[in-house]
């Protein structure tokens, strides 16, 4: 069986490893000259996002993908317009190093391959689909599924990622939500160590030019005492890919809609989608059926996004108080309660008065 993989990011590498583990050695094409994103940063992998899966890294390990995190997230600080909530625990999630560092997620996966990757190759899917039995599209972009009419845009987001120096609390994720400078997005900070951290702003429905305005507003309002080392701006498209398989093309990772539309996380979904694609090829499974739970989870996340889009600052404060109210906090963080499945309806009708207004009025909020 001949399999090609376009892209050597997390989803493409996960597919390649899974195929390799079953005796199939694909041709992997990567347009860059090396593995990993061009800048190092940290991705948060929150357990609460992936319910009913209790531990995402343990789940992936059982699938043959063993990943070593930088550390565990043991505290989450949520800062609203006028309130602050704190959640603590032994393991609320993981800190995953991304980029070109030798210990990054991408390089951890790359080292597991026993065959070479074809670097500096701008692979043409139209030619590959004629030459190979299957082509796994793991380009990190929605460009190919869009061109084939398989993409429905959900949320377009601009992301600013900065490496900063200062004094930070290890194993702690800090999140800011405030309409004044995040609209319906958020800012997060997660440390490499006590002196270096990643500061990222994630805002949907804006232009790149507007991103600078909100960034400046955030720094001014919060008075954060950090030294900025470097900044990278990225555009993220969260969408629904359907079908996920077009003829012998299988769309995975961001090309398959892995970025969830609520918080913009996508690392776990990307890796899992690559595994699912490879297993579909190996065992002749229905890829569309196998990938459906991931796609359905993203649509649940979209309900959270819609609720957050309509939240005013007063509702944000109430929501943070609610999430950190001891009985609720225990249910959400200390059990395997699927907060994503049941939480969107609760958010919609409890914290958003505008949902009770006619649609034309809601659009003005």
mmCIF file of C-alpha atoms in Angstrom:
data_model
loop_
_atom_site.group_PDB
_atom_site.id
_atom_site.type_symbol
_atom_site.label_atom_id
_atom_site.label_comp_id
_atom_site.label_asym_id
_atom_site.label_seq_id
_atom_site.Cartn_x
_atom_site.Cartn_y
_atom_site.Cartn_z
ATOM 1 C CA UNK A 1 0.000 0.000 0.000
ATOM 2 C CA UNK A 2 1.348 3.421 -0.985
ATOM 3 C CA UNK A 3 0.556 6.334 1.342
ATOM 4 C CA UNK A 4 1.697 9.954 1.116
ATOM 5 C CA UNK A 5 1.476 12.517 3.912
ATOM 6 C CA UNK A 6 1.627 16.236 3.125
ATOM 7 C CA UNK A 7 2.980 18.053 6.169
ATOM 8 C CA UNK A 8 5.241 17.013 9.043
ATOM 9 C CA UNK A 9 3.412 18.788 11.847
ATOM 10 C CA UNK A 10 1.796 16.972 14.812
ATOM 11 C CA UNK A 11 -1.066 15.459 12.789
ATOM 12 C CA UNK A 12 1.091 14.324 9.879
ATOM 13 C CA UNK A 13 3.753 12.850 12.155
ATOM 14 C CA UNK A 14 1.131 11.092 14.301
ATOM 15 C CA UNK A 15 -0.307 9.519 11.146
ATOM 16 C CA UNK A 16 3.186 8.502 10.006
ATOM 17 C CA UNK A 17 4.068 6.898 13.368
ATOM 18 C CA UNK A 18 0.788 4.972 13.478
ATOM 19 C CA UNK A 19 1.304 3.662 9.949
ATOM 20 C CA UNK A 20 4.914 2.771 10.747
ATOM 21 C CA UNK A 21 3.814 0.833 13.836
ATOM 22 C CA UNK A 22 1.719 -1.358 11.528
ATOM 23 C CA UNK A 23 4.393 -1.943 8.901
ATOM 24 C CA UNK A 24 3.369 0.770 6.419
ATOM 25 C CA UNK A 25 6.063 3.323 5.594
ATOM 26 C CA UNK A 26 4.575 6.440 3.999
ATOM 27 C CA UNK A 27 6.312 9.185 2.054
ATOM 28 C CA UNK A 28 6.151 12.341 4.178
ATOM 29 C CA UNK A 29 6.564 15.677 2.379
ATOM 30 C CA UNK A 30 7.382 18.866 4.322
ATOM 31 C CA UNK A 31 7.761 22.243 2.622
ATOM 32 C CA UNK A 32 10.087 23.643 5.312
ATOM 33 C CA UNK A 33 13.695 22.572 5.716
ATOM 34 C CA UNK A 34 13.230 21.226 9.242
ATOM 35 C CA UNK A 35 10.696 19.992 11.766
ATOM 36 C CA UNK A 36 8.700 22.373 13.951
ATOM 37 C CA UNK A 37 7.069 25.778 13.858
ATOM 38 C CA UNK A 38 9.441 28.683 13.323
ATOM 39 C CA UNK A 39 9.098 29.986 16.881
ATOM 40 C CA UNK A 40 9.153 28.210 20.235
ATOM 41 C CA UNK A 41 6.155 28.554 22.519
ATOM 42 C CA UNK A 42 4.050 26.546 24.967
ATOM 43 C CA UNK A 43 0.638 25.065 24.282
ATOM 44 C CA UNK A 44 -1.705 24.291 27.139
ATOM 45 C CA UNK A 45 -3.485 20.938 27.108
ATOM 46 C CA UNK A 46 -6.366 21.256 29.577
ATOM 47 C CA UNK A 47 -7.996 18.020 30.733
ATOM 48 C CA UNK A 48 -11.425 19.639 31.068
ATOM 49 C CA UNK A 49 -11.512 20.361 27.319
ATOM 50 C CA UNK A 50 -11.132 16.720 26.245
ATOM 51 C CA UNK A 51 -13.774 14.989 28.384
ATOM 52 C CA UNK A 52 -14.839 12.192 28.488
ATOM 53 C CA UNK A 53 -11.134 11.366 27.930
ATOM 54 C CA UNK A 54 -9.693 11.613 31.456
ATOM 55 C CA UNK A 55 -6.016 12.063 30.571
ATOM 56 C CA UNK A 56 -5.180 13.105 26.975
ATOM 57 C CA UNK A 57 -1.492 12.102 27.104
ATOM 58 C CA UNK A 58 -2.254 8.698 28.620
ATOM 59 C CA UNK A 59 -4.926 8.201 25.946
ATOM 60 C CA UNK A 60 -2.424 9.015 23.171
ATOM 61 C CA UNK A 61 0.184 6.732 24.742
ATOM 62 C CA UNK A 62 -2.231 3.814 24.524
ATOM 63 C CA UNK A 63 -2.596 4.704 20.841
ATOM 64 C CA UNK A 64 1.177 4.402 20.351
ATOM 65 C CA UNK A 65 2.043 8.118 20.626
ATOM 66 C CA UNK A 66 4.121 8.780 23.752
ATOM 67 C CA UNK A 67 4.631 12.497 24.507
ATOM 68 C CA UNK A 68 6.681 13.992 27.342
ATOM 69 C CA UNK A 69 5.252 17.338 28.535
ATOM 70 C CA UNK A 70 7.317 20.239 29.866
ATOM 71 C CA UNK A 71 5.311 20.035 33.048
ATOM 72 C CA UNK A 72 1.849 19.888 34.552
ATOM 73 C CA UNK A 73 -0.599 22.731 35.024
ATOM 74 C CA UNK A 74 -1.370 22.851 38.747
ATOM 75 C CA UNK A 75 -3.080 26.219 39.000
ATOM 76 C CA UNK A 76 -5.410 28.177 36.718
ATOM 77 C CA UNK A 77 -5.992 31.852 37.473
ATOM 78 C CA UNK A 78 -8.953 33.438 35.663
ATOM 79 C CA UNK A 79 -8.952 37.238 35.655
ATOM 80 C CA UNK A 80 -12.191 38.966 34.710
ATOM 81 C CA UNK A 81 -12.972 42.681 34.454
ATOM 82 C CA UNK A 82 -13.345 43.041 38.245
ATOM 83 C CA UNK A 83 -13.047 39.539 39.771
ATOM 84 C CA UNK A 84 -10.426 36.824 39.917
ATOM 85 C CA UNK A 85 -10.977 33.089 40.298
ATOM 86 C CA UNK A 86 -8.416 30.404 41.117
ATOM 87 C CA UNK A 87 -8.483 26.657 40.541
ATOM 88 C CA UNK A 88 -5.756 24.389 41.917
ATOM 89 C CA UNK A 89 -5.030 20.681 41.482
ATOM 90 C CA UNK A 90 -2.225 18.167 41.116
ATOM 91 C CA UNK A 91 -2.785 17.867 37.367
ATOM 92 C CA UNK A 92 -5.253 20.151 35.603
ATOM 93 C CA UNK A 93 -3.493 19.655 32.278
ATOM 94 C CA UNK A 94 -0.127 19.733 30.586
ATOM 95 C CA UNK A 95 2.342 22.263 29.238
ATOM 96 C CA UNK A 96 3.507 21.160 25.782
ATOM 97 C CA UNK A 97 6.597 22.728 24.179
ATOM 98 C CA UNK A 98 6.060 23.594 20.509
ATOM 99 C CA UNK A 99 8.578 24.722 17.905
ATOM 100 C CA UNK A 100 12.057 23.654 16.820
ATOM 101 C CA UNK A 101 13.625 22.942 20.214
ATOM 102 C CA UNK A 102 15.011 19.401 20.484
ATOM 103 C CA UNK A 103 12.394 18.594 23.153
ATOM 104 C CA UNK A 104 9.445 20.132 21.328
ATOM 105 C CA UNK A 105 6.347 18.089 20.559
ATOM 106 C CA UNK A 106 7.205 18.066 16.864
ATOM 107 C CA UNK A 107 10.754 16.806 17.420
ATOM 108 C CA UNK A 108 9.602 14.199 19.934
ATOM 109 C CA UNK A 109 7.327 12.768 17.250
ATOM 110 C CA UNK A 110 9.913 13.116 14.482
ATOM 111 C CA UNK A 111 12.493 11.107 16.441
ATOM 112 C CA UNK A 112 10.109 8.143 16.488
ATOM 113 C CA UNK A 113 10.239 7.755 12.699
ATOM 114 C CA UNK A 114 12.566 5.110 11.266
ATOM 115 C CA UNK A 115 12.443 6.556 7.748
ATOM 116 C CA UNK A 116 13.379 9.985 6.325
ATOM 117 C CA UNK A 117 11.086 12.946 5.711
ATOM 118 C CA UNK A 118 11.290 14.701 2.323
ATOM 119 C CA UNK A 119 12.097 18.292 3.332
ATOM 120 C CA UNK A 120 11.861 21.372 1.085
ATOM 121 C CA UNK A 121 9.099 19.649 -0.888
ATOM 122 C CA UNK A 122 6.063 21.712 -1.946
ATOM 123 C CA UNK A 123 3.903 18.668 -2.590
ATOM 124 C CA UNK A 124 1.032 18.935 -5.076
ATOM 125 C CA UNK A 125 -1.927 16.922 -3.777
ATOM 126 C CA UNK A 126 -3.366 16.620 -7.306
ATOM 127 C CA UNK A 127 -0.300 14.737 -8.518
ATOM 128 C CA UNK A 128 0.068 12.679 -5.342
ATOM 129 C CA UNK A 129 -3.541 11.482 -5.360
ATOM 130 C CA UNK A 130 -2.923 9.876 -8.757
ATOM 131 C CA UNK A 131 0.294 8.189 -7.631
ATOM 132 C CA UNK A 132 -0.654 6.951 -4.134
ATOM 133 C CA UNK A 133 -3.449 4.824 -2.734
ATOM 134 C CA UNK A 134 -4.063 7.400 0.016
ATOM 135 C CA UNK A 135 -2.904 10.959 0.629
ATOM 136 C CA UNK A 136 -3.140 12.335 4.174
ATOM 137 C CA UNK A 137 -3.441 16.137 3.975
ATOM 138 C CA UNK A 138 -1.801 17.556 7.117
ATOM 139 C CA UNK A 139 -0.736 20.952 5.813
ATOM 140 C CA UNK A 140 -1.837 22.947 8.863
ATOM 141 C CA UNK A 141 -4.065 25.032 6.594
ATOM 142 C CA UNK A 142 -7.633 24.878 5.262
ATOM 143 C CA UNK A 143 -6.499 25.880 1.761
ATOM 144 C CA UNK A 144 -6.885 22.452 0.097
ATOM 145 C CA UNK A 145 -10.283 21.495 1.605
ATOM 146 C CA UNK A 146 -11.517 25.027 0.777
ATOM 147 C CA UNK A 147 -10.489 24.603 -2.860
ATOM 148 C CA UNK A 148 -12.441 21.331 -2.999
ATOM 149 C CA UNK A 149 -15.568 22.754 -1.362
ATOM 150 C CA UNK A 150 -15.092 20.721 1.831
ATOM 151 C CA UNK A 151 -14.706 23.607 4.260
ATOM 152 C CA UNK A 152 -17.219 25.629 6.244
ATOM 153 C CA UNK A 153 -15.682 28.522 8.161
ATOM 154 C CA UNK A 154 -16.763 28.796 11.802
ATOM 155 C CA UNK A 155 -14.466 31.351 13.425
ATOM 156 C CA UNK A 156 -11.566 33.362 12.030
ATOM 157 C CA UNK A 157 -9.095 34.414 14.735
ATOM 158 C CA UNK A 158 -5.931 36.465 15.044
ATOM 159 C CA UNK A 159 -3.368 35.255 17.541
ATOM 160 C CA UNK A 160 -0.374 37.175 18.893
ATOM 161 C CA UNK A 161 2.250 35.027 20.638
ATOM 162 C CA UNK A 162 5.058 36.720 22.579
ATOM 163 C CA UNK A 163 7.961 35.308 24.548
ATOM 164 C CA UNK A 164 8.379 37.484 27.630
ATOM 165 C CA UNK A 165 10.725 37.850 30.602
ATOM 166 C CA UNK A 166 9.610 38.653 34.158
ATOM 167 C CA UNK A 167 8.720 36.951 37.433
ATOM 168 C CA UNK A 168 6.276 34.066 37.027
ATOM 169 C CA UNK A 169 4.709 31.273 39.041
ATOM 170 C CA UNK A 170 5.643 27.840 37.710
ATOM 171 C CA UNK A 171 2.943 25.371 36.648
ATOM 172 C CA UNK A 172 0.385 28.183 36.517
ATOM 173 C CA UNK A 173 -1.856 29.198 33.629
ATOM 174 C CA UNK A 174 -3.195 32.746 33.827
ATOM 175 C CA UNK A 175 -6.140 33.811 31.657
ATOM 176 C CA UNK A 176 -7.634 37.282 31.154
ATOM 177 C CA UNK A 177 -11.127 37.850 29.729
ATOM 178 C CA UNK A 178 -12.347 41.426 29.382
ATOM 179 C CA UNK A 179 -14.460 42.953 26.595
ATOM 180 C CA UNK A 180 -12.339 46.078 26.819
ATOM 181 C CA UNK A 181 -9.286 44.463 25.275
ATOM 182 C CA UNK A 182 -10.208 40.907 24.263
ATOM 183 C CA UNK A 183 -13.705 41.334 22.762
ATOM 184 C CA UNK A 184 -14.908 37.711 22.945
ATOM 185 C CA UNK A 185 -11.403 36.277 23.025
ATOM 186 C CA UNK A 186 -8.847 35.972 25.801
ATOM 187 C CA UNK A 187 -5.218 36.436 26.781
ATOM 188 C CA UNK A 188 -3.186 33.719 28.464
ATOM 189 C CA UNK A 189 0.228 33.435 30.080
ATOM 190 C CA UNK A 190 2.031 30.158 30.699
ATOM 191 C CA UNK A 191 5.643 29.995 31.979
ATOM 192 C CA UNK A 192 8.647 28.033 30.763
ATOM 193 C CA UNK A 193 10.156 28.710 34.197
ATOM 194 C CA UNK A 194 10.184 31.411 36.883
ATOM 195 C CA UNK A 195 11.745 34.001 34.536
ATOM 196 C CA UNK A 196 10.408 33.259 31.047
ATOM 197 C CA UNK A 197 6.882 32.768 29.757
ATOM 198 C CA UNK A 198 4.592 32.785 26.733
ATOM 199 C CA UNK A 199 2.026 35.583 26.585
ATOM 200 C CA UNK A 200 -0.630 35.066 23.911
ATOM 201 C CA UNK A 201 -3.673 37.049 22.792
ATOM 202 C CA UNK A 202 -6.446 35.201 20.937
ATOM 203 C CA UNK A 203 -9.209 37.388 19.433
ATOM 204 C CA UNK A 204 -11.833 36.337 16.862
ATOM 205 C CA UNK A 205 -13.549 38.477 14.219
ATOM 206 C CA UNK A 206 -10.860 41.153 13.874
ATOM 207 C CA UNK A 207 -8.272 42.210 11.302
ATOM 208 C CA UNK A 208 -4.523 42.007 11.822
ATOM 209 C CA UNK A 209 -4.415 45.799 12.093
ATOM 210 C CA UNK A 210 -6.909 45.747 14.984
ATOM 211 C CA UNK A 211 -4.805 43.189 16.873
ATOM 212 C CA UNK A 212 -2.196 45.823 17.755
ATOM 213 C CA UNK A 213 -4.895 48.081 19.235
ATOM 214 C CA UNK A 214 -6.200 45.346 21.550
ATOM 215 C CA UNK A 215 -2.669 44.287 22.507
ATOM 216 C CA UNK A 216 -1.776 47.842 23.513
ATOM 217 C CA UNK A 217 -5.046 48.162 25.443
ATOM 218 C CA UNK A 218 -4.348 44.929 27.348
ATOM 219 C CA UNK A 219 -0.832 45.971 28.359
ATOM 220 C CA UNK A 220 -2.075 49.409 29.452
ATOM 221 C CA UNK A 221 -5.093 48.195 31.460
ATOM 222 C CA UNK A 222 -3.342 45.281 33.188
ATOM 223 C CA UNK A 223 -0.006 47.029 33.667
ATOM 224 C CA UNK A 224 1.821 43.740 33.175
ATOM 225 C CA UNK A 225 5.494 44.039 34.118
ATOM 226 C CA UNK A 226 7.234 41.981 31.439
ATOM 227 C CA UNK A 227 9.977 42.469 28.886
ATOM 228 C CA UNK A 228 8.953 41.321 25.419
ATOM 229 C CA UNK A 229 11.614 39.241 23.656
ATOM 230 C CA UNK A 230 9.799 38.562 20.377
ATOM 231 C CA UNK A 231 6.316 38.591 18.858
ATOM 232 C CA UNK A 232 4.675 36.483 16.157
ATOM 233 C CA UNK A 233 1.196 37.120 14.694
ATOM 234 C CA UNK A 234 -0.799 34.220 13.273
ATOM 235 C CA UNK A 235 -4.184 33.790 11.627
ATOM 236 C CA UNK A 236 -6.170 30.735 12.766
ATOM 237 C CA UNK A 237 -9.227 29.471 10.930
ATOM 238 C CA UNK A 238 -11.540 27.226 12.867
ATOM 239 C CA UNK A 239 -13.944 25.389 10.630
ATOM 240 C CA UNK A 240 -15.997 22.333 9.923
ATOM 241 C CA UNK A 241 -14.436 20.079 7.279
ATOM 242 C CA UNK A 242 -16.975 17.875 5.502
ATOM 243 C CA UNK A 243 -16.430 15.418 4.134
ATOM 244 C CA UNK A 244 -13.138 14.696 5.873
ATOM 245 C CA UNK A 245 -12.310 12.333 3.025
ATOM 246 C CA UNK A 246 -12.503 13.431 -0.601
ATOM 247 C CA UNK A 247 -11.809 10.490 -2.917
ATOM 248 C CA UNK A 248 -8.435 9.208 -1.579
ATOM 249 C CA UNK A 249 -7.560 12.445 0.257
ATOM 250 C CA UNK A 250 -7.902 12.400 4.068
ATOM 251 C CA UNK A 251 -7.920 15.783 5.838
ATOM 252 C CA UNK A 252 -6.367 15.908 9.318
ATOM 253 C CA UNK A 253 -5.071 18.498 11.783
ATOM 254 C CA UNK A 254 -5.963 22.092 10.977
ATOM 255 C CA UNK A 255 -6.820 20.999 7.419
ATOM 256 C CA UNK A 256 -9.473 18.759 8.961
ATOM 257 C CA UNK A 257 -10.882 21.336 11.384
ATOM 258 C CA UNK A 258 -8.812 20.416 14.450
ATOM 259 C CA UNK A 259 -8.742 23.934 15.924
ATOM 260 C CA UNK A 260 -11.733 24.147 18.239
ATOM 261 C CA UNK A 261 -13.733 27.376 17.915
ATOM 262 C CA UNK A 262 -14.059 28.245 21.623
ATOM 263 C CA UNK A 263 -10.522 28.753 22.960
ATOM 264 C CA UNK A 264 -8.632 27.941 19.777
ATOM 265 C CA UNK A 265 -6.857 24.858 21.144
ATOM 266 C CA UNK A 266 -5.948 22.215 18.597
ATOM 267 C CA UNK A 267 -2.887 20.195 19.615
ATOM 268 C CA UNK A 268 -4.706 17.152 20.963
ATOM 269 C CA UNK A 269 -7.288 17.105 18.167
ATOM 270 C CA UNK A 270 -4.541 17.388 15.543
ATOM 271 C CA UNK A 271 -2.615 14.413 16.883
ATOM 272 C CA UNK A 272 -5.737 12.308 17.356
ATOM 273 C CA UNK A 273 -7.035 13.087 13.861
ATOM 274 C CA UNK A 274 -3.725 11.888 12.384
ATOM 275 C CA UNK A 275 -4.005 8.634 14.346
ATOM 276 C CA UNK A 276 -7.619 8.139 13.257
ATOM 277 C CA UNK A 277 -6.716 8.680 9.583
ATOM 278 C CA UNK A 278 -3.882 6.154 9.783
ATOM 279 C CA UNK A 279 -6.081 3.579 11.537
ATOM 280 C CA UNK A 280 -8.751 4.079 8.876
ATOM 281 C CA UNK A 281 -6.181 3.263 6.208
ATOM 282 C CA UNK A 282 -4.666 0.308 8.103
ATOM 283 C CA UNK A 283 -7.924 -1.370 9.087
ATOM 284 C CA UNK A 284 -10.039 -0.174 6.136
ATOM 285 C CA UNK A 285 -12.362 1.759 8.450
ATOM 286 C CA UNK A 286 -14.839 4.466 7.502
ATOM 287 C CA UNK A 287 -12.770 7.605 8.187
ATOM 288 C CA UNK A 288 -15.812 9.892 8.222
ATOM 289 C CA UNK A 289 -17.493 7.769 10.870
ATOM 290 C CA UNK A 290 -14.315 7.471 12.952
ATOM 291 C CA UNK A 291 -13.587 11.208 12.931
ATOM 292 C CA UNK A 292 -17.199 12.197 13.708
ATOM 293 C CA UNK A 293 -16.784 12.392 17.541
ATOM 294 C CA UNK A 294 -14.039 15.016 17.084
ATOM 295 C CA UNK A 295 -16.176 17.002 14.656
ATOM 296 C CA UNK A 296 -19.188 16.791 16.996
ATOM 297 C CA UNK A 297 -17.079 18.003 19.942
ATOM 298 C CA UNK A 298 -16.058 21.051 17.906
ATOM 299 C CA UNK A 299 -19.686 21.900 17.249
ATOM 300 C CA UNK A 300 -20.303 21.760 21.012
ATOM 301 C CA UNK A 301 -17.377 24.147 21.406
ATOM 302 C CA UNK A 302 -19.056 26.439 18.892
ATOM 303 C CA UNK A 303 -22.000 26.779 21.296
ATOM 304 C CA UNK A 304 -19.547 28.002 23.948
ATOM 305 C CA UNK A 305 -18.113 30.428 21.414
ATOM 306 C CA UNK A 306 -21.576 31.809 20.590
ATOM 307 C CA UNK A 307 -22.333 32.252 24.279
ATOM 308 C CA UNK A 308 -19.027 34.019 24.932
ATOM 309 C CA UNK A 309 -19.568 36.245 21.891
ATOM 310 C CA UNK A 310 -22.633 37.723 23.601
ATOM 311 C CA UNK A 311 -21.251 38.062 27.120
ATOM 312 C CA UNK A 312 -20.924 41.538 28.593
ATOM 313 C CA UNK A 313 -18.299 42.215 31.269
ATOM 314 C CA UNK A 314 -20.804 41.824 34.089
ATOM 315 C CA UNK A 315 -21.673 38.342 32.798
ATOM 316 C CA UNK A 316 -17.991 37.439 32.475
ATOM 317 C CA UNK A 317 -17.457 38.269 36.149
ATOM 318 C CA UNK A 318 -20.475 36.163 37.124
ATOM 319 C CA UNK A 319 -19.239 33.288 34.998
ATOM 320 C CA UNK A 320 -15.791 33.302 36.629
ATOM 321 C CA UNK A 321 -17.404 33.391 40.083
ATOM 322 C CA UNK A 322 -19.596 30.473 39.080
ATOM 323 C CA UNK A 323 -16.693 28.381 37.746
ATOM 324 C CA UNK A 324 -14.705 28.907 40.944
ATOM 325 C CA UNK A 325 -17.627 28.361 43.343
ATOM 326 C CA UNK A 326 -16.343 25.381 45.414
ATOM 327 C CA UNK A 327 -19.065 22.789 44.577
ATOM 328 C CA UNK A 328 -18.973 23.673 40.866
ATOM 329 C CA UNK A 329 -15.184 23.776 40.845
ATOM 330 C CA UNK A 330 -15.082 20.311 42.388
ATOM 331 C CA UNK A 331 -17.527 18.947 39.815
ATOM 332 C CA UNK A 332 -15.773 20.475 36.794
ATOM 333 C CA UNK A 333 -12.135 19.894 37.746
ATOM 334 C CA UNK A 334 -12.113 16.965 40.191
ATOM 335 C CA UNK A 335 -14.424 14.590 38.318
ATOM 336 C CA UNK A 336 -14.742 13.435 34.720
ATOM 337 C CA UNK A 337 -17.908 15.503 34.229
ATOM 338 C CA UNK A 338 -18.222 16.481 30.555
ATOM 339 C CA UNK A 339 -18.458 20.239 31.046
ATOM 340 C CA UNK A 340 -18.291 20.904 27.306
ATOM 341 C CA UNK A 341 -21.278 18.701 26.541
ATOM 342 C CA UNK A 342 -23.590 20.229 29.135
ATOM 343 C CA UNK A 343 -22.065 23.634 29.807
ATOM 344 C CA UNK A 344 -22.941 25.494 26.605
ATOM 345 C CA UNK A 345 -26.684 25.459 27.240
ATOM 346 C CA UNK A 346 -26.147 26.556 30.818
ATOM 347 C CA UNK A 347 -23.914 29.453 29.712
ATOM 348 C CA UNK A 348 -26.352 30.482 27.041
ATOM 349 C CA UNK A 349 -29.430 30.819 29.210
ATOM 350 C CA UNK A 350 -27.894 31.742 32.559
ATOM 351 C CA UNK A 351 -25.334 34.406 31.665
ATOM 352 C CA UNK A 352 -26.640 35.855 28.406
ATOM 353 C CA UNK A 353 -29.811 37.865 28.756
ATOM 354 C CA UNK A 354 -29.530 38.760 25.071
ATOM 355 C CA UNK A 355 -30.452 35.179 24.118
ATOM 356 C CA UNK A 356 -33.974 35.999 25.158
ATOM 357 C CA UNK A 357 -34.100 38.938 22.728
ATOM 358 C CA UNK A 358 -35.133 38.734 19.066
ATOM 359 C CA UNK A 359 -32.262 37.856 16.708
ATOM 360 C CA UNK A 360 -32.007 41.364 15.214
ATOM 361 C CA UNK A 361 -31.535 42.831 18.688
ATOM 362 C CA UNK A 362 -28.979 40.191 19.648
ATOM 363 C CA UNK A 363 -26.812 41.109 16.670
ATOM 364 C CA UNK A 364 -26.440 44.630 18.080
ATOM 365 C CA UNK A 365 -24.988 43.411 21.397
#
